[in-house]
Amino acid sequence: MPIYLASRKDGNRDFAFHFRDAEGAPSSDGFRYHSAVDWFAPANTLIEAPVDGIVVESYSTSDVSGPVFGGVLKLKDETGMVWVLRHVIPLVSYGTKVLSGSTVAKVSPWTGGTPHLHLEIWKNQYGGYVHENMIDPKTVTWVEEYKVEEKPDLSFYYEELPASQGGAGPDVVGTYRFAAYAAGAQLLRRARGETVSRLAGDDGKFYVLRWAPGTYGDKYRWGPFTKEDRDSALKRRESVTSRAMRAFKGRNLSNFPWPKAS
Ligand SMILES: [Zn+2]
């Protein structure tokens, strides 16, 4: 069955098929209904044909204001269903045969709010703009290969700011190519009364870290988290410590050296 739009991956579909809508399709119960889904996307987002079909209407307009902004593209598939794309800039003309997945339109700009594709699915062309002639796009099964894999992203981390920046994390006070030099630097600083530690970074270098009084050995970096976990863990941690934490993605963006992978 049909496939859809590039912007689908943003998860911003608004299923509003049964909403009463003054501009909507008339129903036998005397009300008008939205009879479609609105698919929010930036203006000029490219729209792919949901099905193989033929263009049975291609209407362009420069009107980008009011409730009926943008143009209309209607695609009839081989079963006779009509896919009605409103608030769009059609890129294919009447009578064109299109293949599913080919680019057929762009989302129209709109001065009245967030631009969006308004998608109706008509049971047949001659049933027309009537609520009973429409299928709720939410009930349509979309083709698997166009589903975007929502793999959890485990690469988020957060950390204390270094003590010199008001956090409880250590400051990196030296970077050395050789472990012996780092050890020497550590000894010198310890002799001066500083609390220091050494770390072999996964970049092959050796680091000396200076800790704020009372914080030695405290964890200063957490993760990885999924984005969701990260956001809640970050809030929790910040409320416990009353300090701003720094969130980041990717080990090399850390303030601190990462130890060699164990
Ligand atoms: Zn709509």
GROMACS .gro file of C-alpha atoms and ligand atoms in nm:
model
  263
    1MET     CA    1   0.000   0.000   0.000
    2PRO     CA    2   0.091   0.363  -0.013
    3ILE     CA    3   0.399   0.529   0.095
    4TYR     CA    4   0.447   0.877   0.206
    5LEU     CA    5   0.638   1.191   0.239
    6ALA     CA    6   0.983   1.280   0.338
    7SER     CA    7   0.861   1.471   0.640
    8ARG     CA    8   0.700   1.162   0.786
    9LYS     CA    9   1.019   1.088   0.974
   10ASP     CA   10   0.955   1.394   1.184
   11GLY     CA   11   0.655   1.220   1.330
   12ASN     CA   12   0.447   1.530   1.291
   13ARG     CA   13   0.131   1.388   1.145
   14ASP     CA   14  -0.185   1.527   1.293
   15PHE     CA   15  -0.469   1.282   1.257
   16ALA     CA   16  -0.781   1.490   1.250
   17PHE     CA   17  -1.010   1.301   1.017
   18HIS     CA   18  -1.326   1.328   1.225
   19PHE     CA   19  -1.286   1.688   1.340
   20ARG     CA   20  -1.569   1.922   1.254
   21ASP     CA   21  -1.435   2.190   1.024
   22ALA     CA   22  -1.624   2.480   0.867
   23GLU     CA   23  -1.415   2.443   0.549
   24GLY     CA   24  -1.433   2.065   0.555
   25ALA     CA   25  -1.618   1.810   0.349
   26PRO     CA   26  -1.996   1.795   0.392
   27SER     CA   27  -2.141   1.485   0.553
   28SER     CA   28  -2.486   1.331   0.540
   29ASP     CA   29  -2.525   1.417   0.910
   30GLY     CA   30  -2.534   1.789   0.822
   31PHE     CA   31  -2.189   1.877   0.953
   32ARG     CA   32  -1.864   1.936   0.773
   33TYR     CA   33  -1.553   1.742   0.865
   34HIS     CA   34  -1.182   1.788   0.810
   35SER     CA   35  -1.179   1.441   0.645
   36ALA     CA   36  -0.801   1.443   0.608
   37VAL     CA   37  -0.475   1.452   0.794
   38ASP     CA   38  -0.251   1.754   0.810
   39TRP     CA   39   0.110   1.679   0.772
   40PHE     CA   40   0.323   1.965   0.898
   41ALA     CA   41   0.647   2.031   0.721
   42PRO     CA   42   0.856   2.332   0.623
   43ALA     CA   43   0.748   2.516   0.311
   44ASN     CA   44   0.892   2.360  -0.005
   45THR     CA   45   0.939   2.018   0.153
   46LEU     CA   46   0.928   1.771  -0.134
   47ILE     CA   47   0.632   1.536  -0.146
   48GLU     CA   48   0.656   1.189  -0.297
   49ALA     CA   49   0.370   1.021  -0.475
   50PRO     CA   50   0.206   0.778  -0.231
   51VAL     CA   51   0.105   0.543  -0.513
   52ASP     CA   52   0.147   0.474  -0.883
   53GLY     CA   53  -0.118   0.676  -1.056
   54ILE     CA   54  -0.226   0.937  -1.300
   55VAL     CA   55  -0.265   1.306  -1.230
   56VAL     CA   56  -0.636   1.391  -1.257
   57GLU     CA   57  -0.601   1.747  -1.131
   58SER     CA   58  -0.307   1.979  -1.100
   59TYR     CA   59  -0.401   2.324  -0.979
   60SER     CA   60  -0.140   2.588  -0.905
   61THR     CA   61  -0.193   2.920  -0.737
   62SER     CA   62   0.025   3.189  -0.590
   63ASP     CA   63  -0.221   3.235  -0.302
   64VAL     CA   64  -0.037   3.159   0.021
   65SER     CA   65  -0.288   3.312   0.265
   66GLY     CA   66  -0.627   3.219   0.406
   67PRO     CA   67  -0.762   2.877   0.492
   68VAL     CA   68  -0.752   2.746   0.135
   69PHE     CA   69  -0.393   2.837   0.055
   70GLY     CA   70  -0.177   2.671  -0.204
   71GLY     CA   71  -0.261   2.446  -0.494
   72VAL     CA   72  -0.409   2.098  -0.531
   73LEU     CA   73  -0.278   1.777  -0.680
   74LYS     CA   74  -0.503   1.476  -0.730
   75LEU     CA   75  -0.358   1.138  -0.812
   76LYS     CA   76  -0.580   0.849  -0.913
   77ASP     CA   77  -0.436   0.505  -0.847
   78GLU     CA   78  -0.515   0.185  -1.037
   79THR     CA   79  -0.791   0.091  -0.792
   80GLY     CA   80  -0.969   0.419  -0.863
   81MET     CA   81  -0.890   0.578  -0.528
   82VAL     CA   82  -0.788   0.941  -0.548
   83TRP     CA   83  -0.512   1.088  -0.336
   84VAL     CA   84  -0.581   1.456  -0.285
   85LEU     CA   85  -0.289   1.672  -0.183
   86ARG     CA   86  -0.390   2.023  -0.080
   87HIS     CA   87  -0.184   2.327   0.019
   88VAL     CA   88   0.086   2.220  -0.222
   89ILE     CA   89   0.279   2.343  -0.523
   90PRO     CA   90   0.220   2.075  -0.789
   91LEU     CA   91   0.527   1.973  -0.987
   92VAL     CA   92   0.348   1.745  -1.234
   93SER     CA   93   0.076   1.838  -1.480
   94TYR     CA   94  -0.265   1.695  -1.563
   95GLY     CA   95  -0.251   1.354  -1.731
   96THR     CA   96   0.103   1.269  -1.614
   97LYS     CA   97   0.160   0.911  -1.504
   98VAL     CA   98   0.365   0.898  -1.187
   99LEU     CA   99   0.533   0.622  -0.994
  100SER     CA  100   0.509   0.591  -0.620
  101GLY     CA  101   0.805   0.755  -0.457
  102SER     CA  102   0.856   1.006  -0.735
  103THR     CA  103   0.851   1.371  -0.640
  104VAL     CA  104   0.519   1.525  -0.738
  105ALA     CA  105   0.474   1.840  -0.532
  106LYS     CA  106   0.613   2.072  -0.268
  107VAL     CA  107   0.452   2.195   0.050
  108SER     CA  108   0.319   2.546  -0.013
  109PRO     CA  109   0.430   2.838   0.201
  110TRP     CA  110   0.155   2.981   0.420
  111THR     CA  111   0.124   3.319   0.587
  112GLY     CA  112  -0.155   3.193   0.816
  113GLY     CA  113   0.039   2.938   1.020
  114THR     CA  114   0.260   2.633   0.991
  115PRO     CA  115   0.272   2.506   0.634
  116HIS     CA  116   0.137   2.157   0.589
  117LEU     CA  117   0.017   1.903   0.343
  118HIS     CA  118  -0.352   1.830   0.378
  119LEU     CA  119  -0.404   1.475   0.258
  120GLU     CA  120  -0.741   1.331   0.164
  121ILE     CA  121  -0.802   0.985   0.027
  122TRP     CA  122  -1.116   0.956  -0.181
  123LYS     CA  123  -1.276   0.618  -0.238
  124ASN     CA  124  -1.342   0.723  -0.595
  125GLN     CA  125  -1.311   1.031  -0.808
  126TYR     CA  126  -1.681   1.082  -0.873
  127GLY     CA  127  -1.788   1.053  -0.511
  128GLY     CA  128  -1.623   1.393  -0.480
  129TYR     CA  129  -1.563   1.615  -0.180
  130VAL     CA  130  -1.797   1.435   0.059
  131HIS     CA  131  -1.697   1.299   0.398
  132GLU     CA  132  -1.847   0.957   0.326
  133ASN     CA  133  -1.632   0.930   0.013
  134MET     CA  134  -1.314   0.956   0.216
  135ILE     CA  135  -1.089   0.714   0.395
  136ASP     CA  136  -0.907   0.814   0.710
  137PRO     CA  137  -0.537   0.817   0.608
  138LYS     CA  138  -0.457   0.700   0.960
  139THR     CA  139  -0.611   0.363   0.876
  140VAL     CA  140  -0.390   0.314   0.573
  141THR     CA  141  -0.100   0.074   0.605
  142TRP     CA  142   0.213   0.241   0.482
  143VAL     CA  143   0.480   0.048   0.297
  144GLU     CA  144   0.747  -0.097   0.525
  145GLU     CA  145   1.056   0.017   0.341
  146TYR     CA  146   0.953   0.378   0.382
  147LYS     CA  147   0.926   0.352   0.756
  148VAL     CA  148   1.209   0.528   0.925
  149GLU     CA  149   1.385   0.309   1.177
  150GLU     CA  150   1.351   0.470   1.515
  151LYS     CA  151   1.658   0.322   1.673
  152PRO     CA  152   1.734   0.458   2.016
  153ASP     CA  153   2.031   0.689   1.999
  154LEU     CA  154   2.269   0.591   2.276
  155SER     CA  155   2.534   0.845   2.204
  156PHE     CA  156   2.422   1.125   2.436
  157TYR     CA  157   2.621   1.211   2.744
  158TYR     CA  158   2.628   1.480   3.001
  159GLU     CA  159   2.891   1.601   3.236
  160GLU     CA  160   2.982   1.850   3.502
  161LEU     CA  161   3.146   2.164   3.388
  162PRO     CA  162   3.511   2.184   3.494
  163ALA     CA  163   3.569   2.342   3.837
  164SER     CA  164   3.717   2.651   3.665
  165GLN     CA  165   3.380   2.699   3.497
  166GLY     CA  166   3.174   2.665   3.811
  167GLY     CA  167   3.107   2.293   3.799
  168ALA     CA  168   3.234   2.004   4.005
  169GLY     CA  169   3.429   1.840   3.727
  170PRO     CA  170   3.809   1.840   3.710
  171ASP     CA  171   4.009   2.073   3.491
  172VAL     CA  172   4.246   1.928   3.239
  173VAL     CA  173   4.579   2.086   3.337
  174GLY     CA  174   4.815   1.893   3.116
  175THR     CA  175   4.827   1.677   2.805
  176TYR     CA  176   5.130   1.458   2.735
  177ARG     CA  177   5.241   1.221   2.468
  178PHE     CA  178   5.414   0.993   2.716
  179ALA     CA  179   5.284   0.840   3.036
  180ALA     CA  180   5.611   0.918   3.217
  181TYR     CA  181   5.579   1.291   3.149
  182ALA     CA  182   5.222   1.289   3.277
  183ALA     CA  183   5.338   1.102   3.588
  184GLY     CA  184   5.609   1.363   3.644
  185ALA     CA  185   5.363   1.649   3.607
  186GLN     CA  186   5.126   1.478   3.844
  187LEU     CA  187   5.399   1.445   4.109
  188LEU     CA  188   5.494   1.811   4.079
  189ARG     CA  189   5.137   1.930   4.117
  190ARG     CA  190   5.074   1.697   4.407
  191ALA     CA  191   5.382   1.838   4.576
  192ARG     CA  192   5.223   2.181   4.540
  193GLY     CA  193   4.915   2.058   4.724
  194GLU     CA  194   4.685   2.008   4.427
  195THR     CA  195   4.456   1.711   4.398
  196VAL     CA  196   4.538   1.557   4.064
  197SER     CA  197   4.479   1.239   3.875
  198ARG     CA  198   4.604   1.090   3.553
  199LEU     CA  199   4.413   0.944   3.267
  200ALA     CA  200   4.506   0.773   2.940
  201GLY     CA  201   4.274   0.916   2.678
  202ASP     CA  202   4.148   0.705   2.394
  203ASP     CA  203   4.333   0.940   2.159
  204GLY     CA  204   4.659   0.785   2.282
  205LYS     CA  205   4.755   1.088   2.495
  206PHE     CA  206   4.796   1.116   2.870
  207TYR     CA  207   4.608   1.374   3.071
  208VAL     CA  208   4.649   1.525   3.416
  209LEU     CA  209   4.327   1.639   3.579
  210ARG     CA  210   4.305   1.879   3.868
  211TRP     CA  211   4.011   1.837   4.099
  212ALA     CA  212   3.831   2.101   4.296
  213PRO     CA  213   3.857   2.057   4.675
  214GLY     CA  214   3.617   1.791   4.795
  215THR     CA  215   3.532   1.656   4.453
  216TYR     CA  216   3.811   1.409   4.388
  217GLY     CA  217   3.685   1.086   4.241
  218ASP     CA  218   3.329   1.212   4.205
  219LYS     CA  219   3.166   1.115   3.882
  220TYR     CA  220   3.173   1.404   3.645
  221ARG     CA  221   3.050   1.241   3.330
  222TRP     CA  222   2.750   1.017   3.263
  223GLY     CA  223   2.622   0.819   2.977
  224PRO     CA  224   2.559   0.704   2.724
  225PHE     CA  225   2.191   0.774   2.734
  226THR     CA  226   1.914   0.771   2.485
  227LYS     CA  227   1.799   1.124   2.424
  228GLU     CA  228   1.490   1.067   2.633
  229ASP     CA  229   1.686   0.917   2.920
  230ARG     CA  230   1.944   1.188   2.890
  231ASP     CA  231   1.689   1.465   2.918
  232SER     CA  232   1.526   1.323   3.230
  233ALA     CA  233   1.858   1.221   3.387
  234LEU     CA  234   1.994   1.567   3.319
  235LYS     CA  235   1.701   1.739   3.485
  236ARG     CA  236   1.721   1.506   3.785
  237ARG     CA  237   2.093   1.556   3.827
  238GLU     CA  238   2.069   1.932   3.791
  239SER     CA  239   1.797   1.953   4.052
  240VAL     CA  240   2.001   1.742   4.296
  241THR     CA  241   2.325   1.936   4.253
  242SER     CA  242   2.182   2.280   4.172
  243ARG     CA  243   2.451   2.305   3.907
  244ALA     CA  244   2.419   2.332   3.534
  245MET     CA  245   2.527   2.018   3.356
  246ARG     CA  246   2.650   2.010   3.005
  247ALA     CA  247   2.490   1.772   2.760
  248PHE     CA  248   2.673   1.664   2.452
  249LYS     CA  249   2.669   1.405   2.180
  250GLY     CA  250   2.981   1.218   2.084
  251ARG     CA  251   3.275   1.143   2.311
  252ASN     CA  252   3.511   1.381   2.138
  253LEU     CA  253   3.291   1.676   2.232
  254SER     CA  254   3.349   1.615   2.600
  255ASN     CA  255   3.539   1.867   2.811
  256PHE     CA  256   3.735   1.576   2.953
  257PRO     CA  257   3.951   1.300   2.804
  258TRP     CA  258   3.784   0.965   2.774
  259PRO     CA  259   3.979   0.673   2.912
  260LYS     CA  260   4.101   0.406   2.677
  261ALA     CA  261   3.829   0.160   2.588
  262SER     CA  262   3.859  -0.125   2.833
  263ZN      ZN  263  -0.618   2.011   0.678
   0.00000   0.00000   0.00000
